Amino acid sequence: MTADEMRQEWELRYGVMPDPGRVAGGDGNREFTTLSEVEVPALVGPHNYTPDLERIGYPGVFPFTRGVYPSMYRGRPWTIRQFAGFGSVEDTNRRYHDLLRAGQHGLSVAFDMPTLMGRDSDEAESAGEVGHCGVAVDTVHDVERLFDGIPLGEITTSMTINGPAVVLFAMYAVAAERQGFAIEQLAGTLQTDIHKEYIAQKEWLFPPEPHLRLIGDLIEFTTANVPRYHPISVSGYHIREAGSTAAQELAFTLAAGFSYVELGVSRGLHPDQFAPRLSFFFDSHIDFFEEIGKFRAGRRIWARWMRERYGATADKALLMRFHTQTAGVSLTAQQPDNNIVRTALEAMAAVLGGTQSLHTNALDEVLALPSDHAAMVALRTQQVIAEETGVTNTIDPLGGSWFVEWMTDKVESDTEAYFAKILELSPDDTITGGLLRGIETGWFMSEIADAAFAYQKALEKGTKRIVGVNVHSDDDEPELEILRISAEVERAQNARLAQWRTNRDGAAVDTALEALRSACRGDDNLVPVIMDAVRVDTTMGEICGAMKDVFGTYREPPVI
């Protein structure tokens, strides 16, 4: 019996229709689609899908569909990197030491909103926000206290910050100098991705072009001076959290990555010189197989474009290495214990998708910053996956699954369609030109808003289901004890900042800020100038304010 005859007999016997994938007699209110509204066939197999074995390949070799390294987790497991930052720097420092003692491999810093916006804690706009969504950093002294007892030349640190990213890098580098480490010893990752701020998260300081200048300066500086440091973590996470589909997340993120490659090339660098130190940051959402397909498709797309469009030849320049965080937007305030299950499944999808490092969200993050207990459960979730499930025993265990390969191809084709649209927007046939035009016209925001609206409608109709929200709900839920940040944190930080301003050399600060304004008006690399300002105790807000004096500020276009 042929494969087609077998399929026909199966469909006739069980009443299964091949398209759009509905089971006869099943739940009539259910749609067999992914979280991104991709129709899923009832069955994928040789009767309707033929995988391209060359495009699947082998791990560690082009096109890297099955993983960026030949041995993957058999050689080394992913890095467990829990995102942490809250309250005072002393609070966060204690959390870091606790996580390191519990087996965490690297550090990841969450900053509060004033820091993310390049403001000092004592500015009027910062009131009520200091220490609430992360840790407050105003001067290099905060960074020194944040990493007290942690040797910065011996650990990798990821810092999630974008608008003032170069300023934070300068503070981190100077803090490491004061610990006795040379700058070339530093390893870690700075997010720095400004494109996704205009697309989704909205934390910018200047218009796009000055931000891109700063990023170009950082690429140049780290390429020459900090060979182990990753200056950009191109971030799709916030795009997905804003409501995008999986294909939108992948397309807009990789497009931003290609734009930074174009930026480096415009500075006279070859992709083989700097692209190996670009990394990516993705969301792992609740639709298990769609997420795995997304990660696998992303590796293949990045490798192909880097080789064919940008002329990269070194294998390391072709690798899409990425960090993953489980989906904060999938967590619910209702029945929060369910969030442990969601996070475990999302973490497993990231691992089966081949992530290089992973953060697992805590069960209470939808309500507040994680409590000590919730943070430890999140850490143990990763450790159980790594130590007990056996998923590290074989490389890409889902590779070759007809459905997984079909999903990988589907996400890839949808992503490529978005690249075509971005290039249509471009006045000069560059990805950068298309990104800037899409930001200017509000096209990216409209695409994400439409996707988010479609998902909300599906929830309201009940065709998409969330346990504890629109199915299996329970009105009698115990109250969860959550972490609360005292107002004393802000008062203490402001008092400390005032004391530092009193004790520093004010003339040296004024000189450093004027030197920075002058450099902004010229074309010198700004990183060393910012580091000089940091060394004389200039604050985050003062440095960013000096750059705003020259670069101006930005207001996004209205989208109707």
Coordinates of C-alpha atoms in Angstrom, one line a residue:
M1 CA 0.0 0.0 0.0
T2 CA 1.4 3.4 -1.0
A3 CA 1.6 6.3 1.4
D4 CA -1.2 8.0 -0.3
E5 CA -3.4 5.0 -0.1
M6 CA -2.6 4.6 3.6
R7 CA -3.6 8.3 4.2
Q8 CA -6.9 7.8 2.3
E9 CA -7.8 4.7 4.3
W10 CA -7.0 6.5 7.6
E11 CA -9.1 9.5 6.7
L12 CA -12.0 7.3 5.5
R13 CA -11.9 5.2 8.7
Y14 CA -11.6 8.0 11.2
G15 CA -13.2 10.9 9.5
V16 CA -10.1 13.1 9.6
M17 CA -10.0 15.9 7.1
P18 CA -6.5 17.0 5.9
D19 CA -7.4 20.7 5.8
P20 CA -7.8 22.8 7.8
G21 CA -7.2 20.2 10.4
R22 CA -10.4 19.6 12.2
V23 CA -11.5 16.4 13.8
A24 CA -15.1 15.3 12.9
G25 CA -17.2 15.4 16.0
G26 CA -14.7 17.5 18.0
D27 CA -15.1 20.8 19.8
G28 CA -16.7 23.0 17.3
N29 CA -15.5 26.2 19.0
R30 CA -11.8 25.2 18.7
E31 CA -9.6 26.4 15.9
F32 CA -6.6 24.3 15.0
T33 CA -4.2 27.2 14.7
T34 CA -1.0 28.2 16.4
L35 CA -0.8 31.2 18.8
S36 CA 0.1 33.2 15.7
E37 CA -3.0 32.0 13.8
V38 CA -1.1 29.7 11.5
E39 CA -3.4 26.9 10.4
V40 CA -2.1 23.5 11.5
P41 CA -2.7 20.4 9.4
A42 CA -4.3 17.4 11.0
L43 CA -1.3 15.3 10.2
V44 CA 2.0 16.1 8.6
G45 CA 3.8 13.2 6.9
P46 CA 5.1 11.9 3.6
H47 CA 1.6 12.2 2.0
N48 CA 1.7 16.0 2.2
Y49 CA 5.3 17.1 3.1
T50 CA 8.8 16.3 1.9
P51 CA 11.6 17.7 4.0
D52 CA 14.6 19.1 2.3
L53 CA 17.5 17.2 4.0
E54 CA 20.1 19.8 2.8
R55 CA 18.2 22.6 4.6
I56 CA 18.0 20.5 7.8
G57 CA 21.6 19.5 7.7
Y58 CA 23.7 18.6 10.7
P59 CA 24.5 20.5 13.9
G60 CA 27.4 22.9 13.8
V61 CA 27.6 23.2 10.1
F62 CA 25.7 25.4 7.5
P63 CA 22.8 26.1 7.6
F64 CA 22.8 25.4 11.4
T65 CA 19.2 24.4 11.5
R66 CA 19.9 21.7 14.0
G67 CA 22.2 23.8 16.3
V68 CA 25.1 26.1 16.3
Y69 CA 27.6 23.7 17.8
P70 CA 28.4 20.1 16.7
S71 CA 27.9 18.6 20.2
M72 CA 25.3 21.0 21.6
Y73 CA 24.4 20.1 25.2
R74 CA 26.4 16.9 25.2
G75 CA 29.5 19.1 25.2
R76 CA 28.1 21.9 27.5
P77 CA 24.6 22.7 28.7
W78 CA 23.0 26.1 28.1
T79 CA 23.9 28.9 30.5
I80 CA 21.4 29.4 33.3
R81 CA 21.2 33.1 33.5
Q82 CA 18.4 34.4 35.8
F83 CA 17.4 38.0 35.2
A84 CA 17.5 39.9 38.6
G85 CA 17.5 43.4 39.8
F86 CA 15.2 45.1 42.4
G87 CA 15.2 47.6 45.2
S88 CA 18.7 48.8 46.3
V89 CA 22.0 47.7 44.9
E90 CA 22.6 45.9 48.2
D91 CA 19.3 43.9 47.8
T92 CA 20.3 42.9 44.2
N93 CA 23.8 42.1 45.2
R94 CA 22.5 39.6 47.8
R95 CA 20.2 38.0 45.2
Y96 CA 23.2 37.6 42.9
H97 CA 25.3 35.8 45.5
D98 CA 22.3 33.6 46.4
L99 CA 21.8 32.6 42.7
L100 CA 25.5 32.0 42.2
R101 CA 25.6 29.7 45.3
A102 CA 22.6 27.9 44.0
G103 CA 24.3 27.0 40.7
Q104 CA 23.5 29.9 38.3
H105 CA 26.2 30.2 35.7
G106 CA 26.1 34.0 34.8
L107 CA 24.5 37.2 35.9
S108 CA 21.8 39.2 34.2
V109 CA 20.9 42.7 35.3
A110 CA 17.4 44.2 35.4
F111 CA 17.4 48.0 35.7
D112 CA 14.6 50.3 37.0
M113 CA 12.7 52.6 34.7
P114 CA 14.6 55.8 35.4
T115 CA 17.9 54.0 34.6
L116 CA 16.4 52.5 31.4
M117 CA 15.4 56.1 30.4
G118 CA 18.8 57.6 31.2
R119 CA 17.5 59.6 34.1
D120 CA 18.9 60.0 37.6
S121 CA 16.9 58.8 40.6
D122 CA 16.4 62.3 42.0
E123 CA 14.8 63.7 38.8
A124 CA 11.2 64.6 39.1
E125 CA 10.2 62.1 36.4
S126 CA 11.8 59.3 38.4
A127 CA 9.6 59.8 41.5
G128 CA 7.9 56.5 42.6
E129 CA 9.8 54.3 40.1
V130 CA 13.3 54.0 41.8
G131 CA 14.1 50.3 42.4
H132 CA 10.7 49.1 41.3
C133 CA 11.2 47.2 38.0
G134 CA 14.9 46.7 38.5
V135 CA 17.9 48.2 40.3
A136 CA 18.7 51.9 40.2
V137 CA 22.1 52.9 38.8
D138 CA 23.1 56.5 38.8
T139 CA 26.9 56.5 39.0
V140 CA 29.8 54.1 38.7
H141 CA 29.7 53.7 42.5
D142 CA 26.3 52.0 42.2
V143 CA 27.9 49.5 39.7
E144 CA 30.8 48.9 42.1
R145 CA 28.3 48.1 45.0
L146 CA 26.1 46.1 42.7
F147 CA 28.9 43.7 42.0
D148 CA 30.6 43.8 45.3
G149 CA 32.4 40.5 45.9
I150 CA 31.9 39.4 42.3
P151 CA 35.0 39.5 40.1
L152 CA 33.9 41.1 36.8
G153 CA 36.8 39.8 34.9
E154 CA 35.9 36.2 35.7
I155 CA 32.1 36.1 35.2
T156 CA 29.8 36.9 32.2
T157 CA 27.2 39.6 32.8
S158 CA 24.2 40.4 30.6
M159 CA 22.7 43.9 31.0
T160 CA 19.2 44.6 29.6
I161 CA 19.4 48.2 28.7
N162 CA 19.2 50.0 25.3
G163 CA 18.9 53.8 25.2
P164 CA 21.7 54.5 27.7
A165 CA 23.5 51.1 27.0
V166 CA 26.8 52.7 26.1
V167 CA 26.8 54.7 29.4
L168 CA 26.2 51.4 31.4
F169 CA 29.0 49.7 29.5
A170 CA 31.3 52.6 30.4
M171 CA 30.3 52.3 34.1
Y172 CA 30.8 48.5 34.0
A173 CA 34.2 48.8 32.4
V174 CA 35.4 51.4 34.9
A175 CA 34.1 49.3 37.8
A176 CA 36.0 46.4 36.4
E177 CA 39.1 48.6 36.2
R178 CA 38.7 49.5 39.8
Q179 CA 38.6 45.8 40.7
G180 CA 42.0 45.4 39.0
F181 CA 40.8 43.9 35.7
A182 CA 41.9 45.0 32.2
I183 CA 39.1 45.9 29.9
E184 CA 40.1 43.2 27.4
Q185 CA 39.3 40.6 30.1
L186 CA 35.6 41.5 30.2
A187 CA 33.0 39.1 28.9
G188 CA 29.3 39.5 28.7
T189 CA 26.4 41.0 26.7
L190 CA 24.9 44.4 26.4
Q191 CA 21.5 44.6 24.9
T192 CA 21.9 47.9 23.1
D193 CA 19.2 47.1 20.4
I194 CA 17.6 50.4 19.7
H195 CA 15.5 49.3 16.7
K196 CA 13.2 47.3 18.9
E197 CA 12.7 50.3 21.2
Y198 CA 11.1 52.2 18.3
I199 CA 9.3 49.1 17.2
A200 CA 7.9 47.9 20.5
Q201 CA 9.3 48.9 23.9
K202 CA 9.5 52.7 23.6
E203 CA 12.6 53.3 25.7
W204 CA 14.7 55.7 23.6
L205 CA 16.6 58.9 24.3
F206 CA 17.3 60.4 20.9
P207 CA 16.2 60.1 17.3
P208 CA 17.3 56.9 15.5
E209 CA 20.4 58.2 13.8
P210 CA 22.3 59.4 16.9
H211 CA 21.5 56.1 18.6
L212 CA 22.9 54.2 15.6
R213 CA 26.0 56.3 15.8
L214 CA 26.5 55.3 19.4
I215 CA 26.0 51.7 18.5
G216 CA 28.5 51.9 15.7
D217 CA 31.0 53.5 18.1
L218 CA 30.4 50.6 20.5
I219 CA 30.9 48.0 17.8
E220 CA 34.2 49.6 16.7
F221 CA 35.4 50.0 20.3
T222 CA 34.7 46.5 21.5
T223 CA 36.0 45.0 18.3
A224 CA 39.3 46.7 18.9
N225 CA 39.5 46.5 22.7
V226 CA 37.1 44.0 24.2
P227 CA 37.3 40.8 22.1
R228 CA 35.2 38.6 24.4
Y229 CA 32.4 41.1 24.8
H230 CA 29.1 41.0 22.9
P231 CA 28.1 44.6 22.2
I232 CA 24.6 43.9 21.0
S233 CA 22.0 41.4 21.9
V234 CA 19.4 41.9 19.2
S235 CA 16.1 41.5 21.0
G236 CA 12.9 40.0 19.8
Y237 CA 11.6 39.4 23.3
H238 CA 10.0 42.8 23.7
I239 CA 8.5 42.7 20.2
R240 CA 6.8 39.4 21.1
E241 CA 5.7 40.7 24.5
A242 CA 4.1 43.7 22.7
G243 CA 1.7 41.2 20.9
S244 CA 3.6 40.2 17.7
T245 CA 3.3 36.8 16.0
A246 CA 6.2 34.4 16.0
A247 CA 7.1 35.3 12.4
Q248 CA 6.9 39.0 13.2
E249 CA 9.2 38.5 16.2
L250 CA 11.7 36.6 14.1
A251 CA 11.5 38.9 11.1
F252 CA 11.8 42.2 12.9
T253 CA 14.6 40.9 15.1
L254 CA 16.7 39.4 12.4
A255 CA 16.1 42.6 10.3
A256 CA 17.5 44.6 13.2
G257 CA 20.5 42.3 13.3
F258 CA 21.1 42.7 9.6
S259 CA 20.9 46.5 10.1
Y260 CA 23.7 46.3 12.7
V261 CA 25.7 44.3 10.3
E262 CA 25.2 47.0 7.7
L263 CA 26.2 49.6 10.4
G264 CA 29.5 47.7 11.1
V265 CA 30.3 47.4 7.4
S266 CA 29.7 51.2 7.0
R267 CA 32.5 51.6 9.6
G268 CA 34.9 49.7 7.4
L269 CA 34.6 46.4 9.3
H270 CA 34.1 43.0 7.7
P271 CA 31.3 40.9 9.1
D272 CA 33.8 38.2 10.0
Q273 CA 35.4 40.7 12.4
F274 CA 32.4 41.7 14.4
A275 CA 29.4 39.6 13.6
P276 CA 30.6 36.6 15.8
R277 CA 30.0 38.9 18.8
L278 CA 26.4 39.7 17.9
S279 CA 23.9 37.7 19.8
F280 CA 20.1 37.5 20.0
F281 CA 17.4 37.4 22.6
F282 CA 14.1 35.7 22.0
D283 CA 10.8 35.0 23.7
S284 CA 9.8 31.4 24.2
H285 CA 6.0 31.5 24.2
I286 CA 3.5 28.9 25.1
D287 CA 2.8 27.4 21.6
F288 CA 5.4 24.6 22.0
F289 CA 6.1 23.5 18.4
E290 CA 5.8 27.0 16.9
E291 CA 8.5 28.3 19.2
I292 CA 10.8 25.4 18.4
G293 CA 10.2 26.0 14.7
K294 CA 11.0 29.7 15.2
F295 CA 14.3 29.0 16.7
R296 CA 15.4 26.5 14.1
A297 CA 14.2 28.8 11.2
G298 CA 16.1 31.7 12.7
R299 CA 19.4 29.9 12.6
R300 CA 18.9 28.9 9.0
I301 CA 17.8 32.4 7.9
W302 CA 20.7 34.2 9.6
A303 CA 23.3 31.9 8.2
R304 CA 22.0 32.2 4.7
W305 CA 21.6 35.9 4.7
M306 CA 25.0 36.5 6.3
R307 CA 26.7 34.3 3.7
E308 CA 24.8 35.4 0.6
R309 CA 23.9 39.1 1.2
Y310 CA 26.7 40.3 3.5
G311 CA 29.6 38.1 2.4
A312 CA 30.5 36.5 5.8
T313 CA 32.8 33.5 5.4
A314 CA 33.8 32.6 9.0
D315 CA 31.5 30.0 10.6
K316 CA 31.2 32.1 13.7
A317 CA 29.8 35.0 11.7
L318 CA 27.1 32.7 10.4
L319 CA 25.9 31.6 13.9
M320 CA 22.7 32.9 15.4
R321 CA 23.5 32.3 19.0
F322 CA 20.7 33.4 21.3
H323 CA 19.5 33.8 24.9
T324 CA 15.8 33.0 25.6
Q325 CA 13.4 34.1 28.3
T326 CA 10.1 32.4 28.9
A327 CA 7.1 34.5 28.0
G328 CA 6.1 37.1 30.7
V329 CA 3.0 37.9 28.7
S330 CA 1.8 34.3 29.0
L331 CA 1.7 34.5 32.8
T332 CA -1.6 35.1 34.6
A333 CA -2.6 36.8 37.9
Q334 CA -5.3 34.2 38.1
Q335 CA -4.2 30.8 39.6
P336 CA -0.5 31.9 39.6
D337 CA 0.7 28.4 40.4
N338 CA -0.2 27.5 36.8
N339 CA 2.6 29.8 35.8
I340 CA 5.2 27.3 37.0
V341 CA 3.8 24.8 34.4
R342 CA 3.7 27.4 31.6
T343 CA 7.3 28.4 32.4
A344 CA 8.5 24.8 32.4
L345 CA 7.0 24.1 29.0
E346 CA 8.3 27.3 27.5
A347 CA 11.8 26.5 28.9
M348 CA 11.6 23.0 27.4
A349 CA 10.7 24.5 24.0
A350 CA 13.7 26.9 24.3
V351 CA 16.0 23.9 25.1
L352 CA 14.6 21.7 22.3
G353 CA 15.0 24.7 20.0
G354 CA 18.7 24.9 20.8
T355 CA 19.1 28.0 23.0
Q356 CA 22.6 29.0 24.3
S357 CA 21.3 30.6 27.6
L358 CA 18.0 30.7 29.3
H359 CA 16.0 32.8 31.9
T360 CA 12.9 31.2 33.4
N361 CA 10.2 33.6 34.7
A362 CA 8.9 33.3 38.3
L363 CA 5.3 32.4 39.0
D364 CA 4.6 35.8 40.6
E365 CA 6.2 38.1 38.0
V366 CA 2.8 39.1 36.6
L367 CA 2.1 40.7 40.0
A368 CA 5.4 42.0 41.1
L369 CA 9.2 41.5 41.0
P370 CA 10.0 37.8 42.0
S371 CA 10.1 36.9 45.7
D372 CA 13.1 34.9 46.8
H373 CA 11.1 31.7 46.8
A374 CA 9.6 32.2 43.4
A375 CA 13.0 33.1 41.9
M376 CA 14.4 29.9 43.4
V377 CA 11.6 27.8 41.9
A378 CA 12.3 29.4 38.5
L379 CA 16.0 28.5 38.8
R380 CA 15.2 24.9 39.9
T381 CA 12.9 24.5 36.9
Q382 CA 15.9 24.9 34.6
Q383 CA 18.1 22.6 36.7
V384 CA 15.4 19.9 36.6
I385 CA 15.2 20.1 32.8
A386 CA 19.0 19.9 32.6
E387 CA 19.7 17.2 35.1
E388 CA 16.6 14.9 35.1
T389 CA 14.8 14.9 31.8
G390 CA 17.4 13.5 29.4
V391 CA 17.0 16.2 26.8
T392 CA 20.7 16.9 26.9
N393 CA 21.6 13.4 25.8
T394 CA 21.0 13.8 22.1
I395 CA 21.4 16.7 19.7
D396 CA 18.2 18.3 18.2
P397 CA 16.0 15.3 19.3
L398 CA 13.0 16.7 17.3
G399 CA 14.9 17.2 14.1
G400 CA 13.4 15.1 11.3
S401 CA 9.9 15.2 12.8
W402 CA 7.7 15.9 9.8
F403 CA 5.6 18.4 11.8
V404 CA 8.6 20.2 13.4
E405 CA 10.3 20.5 10.0
W406 CA 7.0 21.7 8.4
M407 CA 6.7 24.3 11.2
T408 CA 10.3 25.4 10.7
D409 CA 9.7 25.9 7.0
K410 CA 6.4 27.7 7.6
V411 CA 8.0 30.2 10.1
E412 CA 10.9 30.7 7.7
S413 CA 8.7 31.5 4.7
D414 CA 6.5 33.9 6.7
T415 CA 9.6 35.6 8.0
E416 CA 11.1 36.0 4.5
A417 CA 7.8 37.6 3.4
Y418 CA 8.3 40.2 6.0
F419 CA 11.9 40.9 4.8
A420 CA 10.5 41.5 1.3
K421 CA 8.1 44.1 2.8
I422 CA 10.9 45.8 4.7
L423 CA 13.0 46.0 1.6
E424 CA 10.0 47.5 -0.3
L425 CA 9.9 50.3 2.3
S426 CA 13.6 51.0 1.9
P427 CA 14.7 53.9 -0.3
D428 CA 18.1 52.4 -0.9
D429 CA 17.6 48.6 -0.9
T430 CA 19.1 48.2 2.6
I431 CA 17.4 46.6 5.6
T432 CA 18.4 49.7 7.6
G433 CA 16.6 52.0 5.2
G434 CA 13.5 49.9 5.4
L435 CA 13.6 49.8 9.2
L436 CA 14.0 53.5 9.5
R437 CA 11.2 54.1 7.1
G438 CA 9.0 51.6 8.8
I439 CA 9.6 53.3 12.2
E440 CA 9.0 56.7 10.7
T441 CA 5.6 55.7 9.2
G442 CA 4.5 53.6 12.1
W443 CA 4.3 50.4 10.0
F444 CA 5.9 48.1 12.6
M445 CA 3.6 49.4 15.3
S446 CA 0.6 48.8 13.1
E447 CA 1.6 45.2 12.2
I448 CA 2.1 44.3 15.9
A449 CA -1.1 46.1 17.0
D450 CA -3.1 44.1 14.4
A451 CA -1.6 40.8 15.6
A452 CA -2.3 41.7 19.3
F453 CA -5.9 42.7 18.4
A454 CA -6.5 39.4 16.6
Y455 CA -5.3 37.4 19.6
Q456 CA -7.5 39.4 22.0
K457 CA -10.5 38.7 19.8
A458 CA -9.7 35.0 19.8
L459 CA -9.5 35.0 23.6
E460 CA -12.9 36.8 23.8
K461 CA -14.5 34.3 21.4
G462 CA -13.0 31.4 23.3
T463 CA -11.1 29.9 20.4
K464 CA -7.9 30.6 22.2
R465 CA -7.9 29.4 25.8
I466 CA -6.0 30.3 29.0
V467 CA -6.5 28.1 31.9
G468 CA -7.8 30.0 34.9
V469 CA -8.8 33.0 32.7
N470 CA -11.4 32.0 30.1
V471 CA -11.5 28.2 30.9
H472 CA -11.3 26.3 34.2
S473 CA -11.5 29.5 36.3
D474 CA -11.9 29.6 40.0
D475 CA -13.2 32.6 42.0
D476 CA -11.9 31.3 45.3
E477 CA -8.2 31.8 45.0
P478 CA -5.8 32.4 47.9
E479 CA -3.9 35.6 48.0
L480 CA -0.3 35.4 46.9
E481 CA 2.4 37.0 49.0
I482 CA 4.5 39.2 46.7
L483 CA 7.7 41.3 47.0
R484 CA 7.0 44.9 47.7
I485 CA 9.7 47.7 47.3
S486 CA 9.8 50.1 50.2
A487 CA 9.8 53.9 49.5
E488 CA 12.9 54.0 51.7
V489 CA 14.8 52.6 48.7
E490 CA 14.2 55.8 46.7
R491 CA 14.9 58.1 49.7
A492 CA 18.2 56.3 50.4
Q493 CA 19.3 56.3 46.8
N494 CA 18.5 60.1 46.4
A495 CA 20.4 60.9 49.7
R496 CA 23.4 58.9 48.5
L497 CA 23.3 60.6 45.1
A498 CA 23.3 64.0 46.8
Q499 CA 26.3 63.1 48.9
W500 CA 28.2 61.9 45.9
R501 CA 27.5 65.2 44.1
T502 CA 28.8 67.1 47.1
N503 CA 32.0 65.1 47.4
R504 CA 33.1 65.0 43.7
D505 CA 35.1 67.5 41.7
G506 CA 32.5 69.7 40.1
A507 CA 34.9 71.4 37.8
A508 CA 36.1 68.0 36.4
V509 CA 32.5 67.0 35.8
D510 CA 31.8 70.2 33.9
T511 CA 34.9 69.7 31.8
A512 CA 34.0 66.1 31.0
L513 CA 30.4 67.0 30.0
E514 CA 31.6 69.8 27.7
A515 CA 34.1 67.4 26.2
L516 CA 31.2 65.0 25.6
R517 CA 29.1 67.6 23.9
S518 CA 32.0 68.6 21.7
A519 CA 32.6 65.0 20.7
C520 CA 28.9 64.5 19.9
R521 CA 29.1 67.5 17.5
G522 CA 32.1 65.8 15.8
D523 CA 32.8 62.3 14.6
D524 CA 35.1 60.9 17.3
N525 CA 34.3 57.6 18.9
L526 CA 32.2 58.5 21.9
V527 CA 32.9 55.4 24.1
P528 CA 36.3 56.7 25.5
V529 CA 34.8 60.1 26.1
I530 CA 31.9 58.6 28.1
M531 CA 34.3 56.5 30.1
D532 CA 36.3 59.6 31.0
A533 CA 33.0 61.2 32.2
V534 CA 32.2 58.2 34.3
R535 CA 35.7 58.2 36.0
V536 CA 35.0 61.7 37.5
D537 CA 31.6 60.6 38.9
T538 CA 29.4 62.1 36.3
T539 CA 25.9 60.7 36.7
M540 CA 23.8 58.7 34.2
G541 CA 21.3 61.6 33.8
E542 CA 24.1 64.2 33.3
I543 CA 25.8 62.1 30.6
C544 CA 22.5 61.4 28.8
G545 CA 21.4 65.0 29.2
A546 CA 24.7 66.3 27.6
M547 CA 24.1 64.0 24.6
K548 CA 20.4 65.2 24.3
D549 CA 21.8 68.8 24.2
V550 CA 23.4 67.9 20.9
F551 CA 21.3 65.1 19.5
G552 CA 17.8 66.3 20.6
T553 CA 14.9 64.0 21.6
Y554 CA 12.4 61.9 19.7
R555 CA 8.6 61.7 19.5
E556 CA 7.1 58.8 17.7
P557 CA 4.6 59.3 15.0
P558 CA 0.9 58.8 15.8
V559 CA -0.6 55.6 14.4
I560 CA -4.3 55.5 13.7

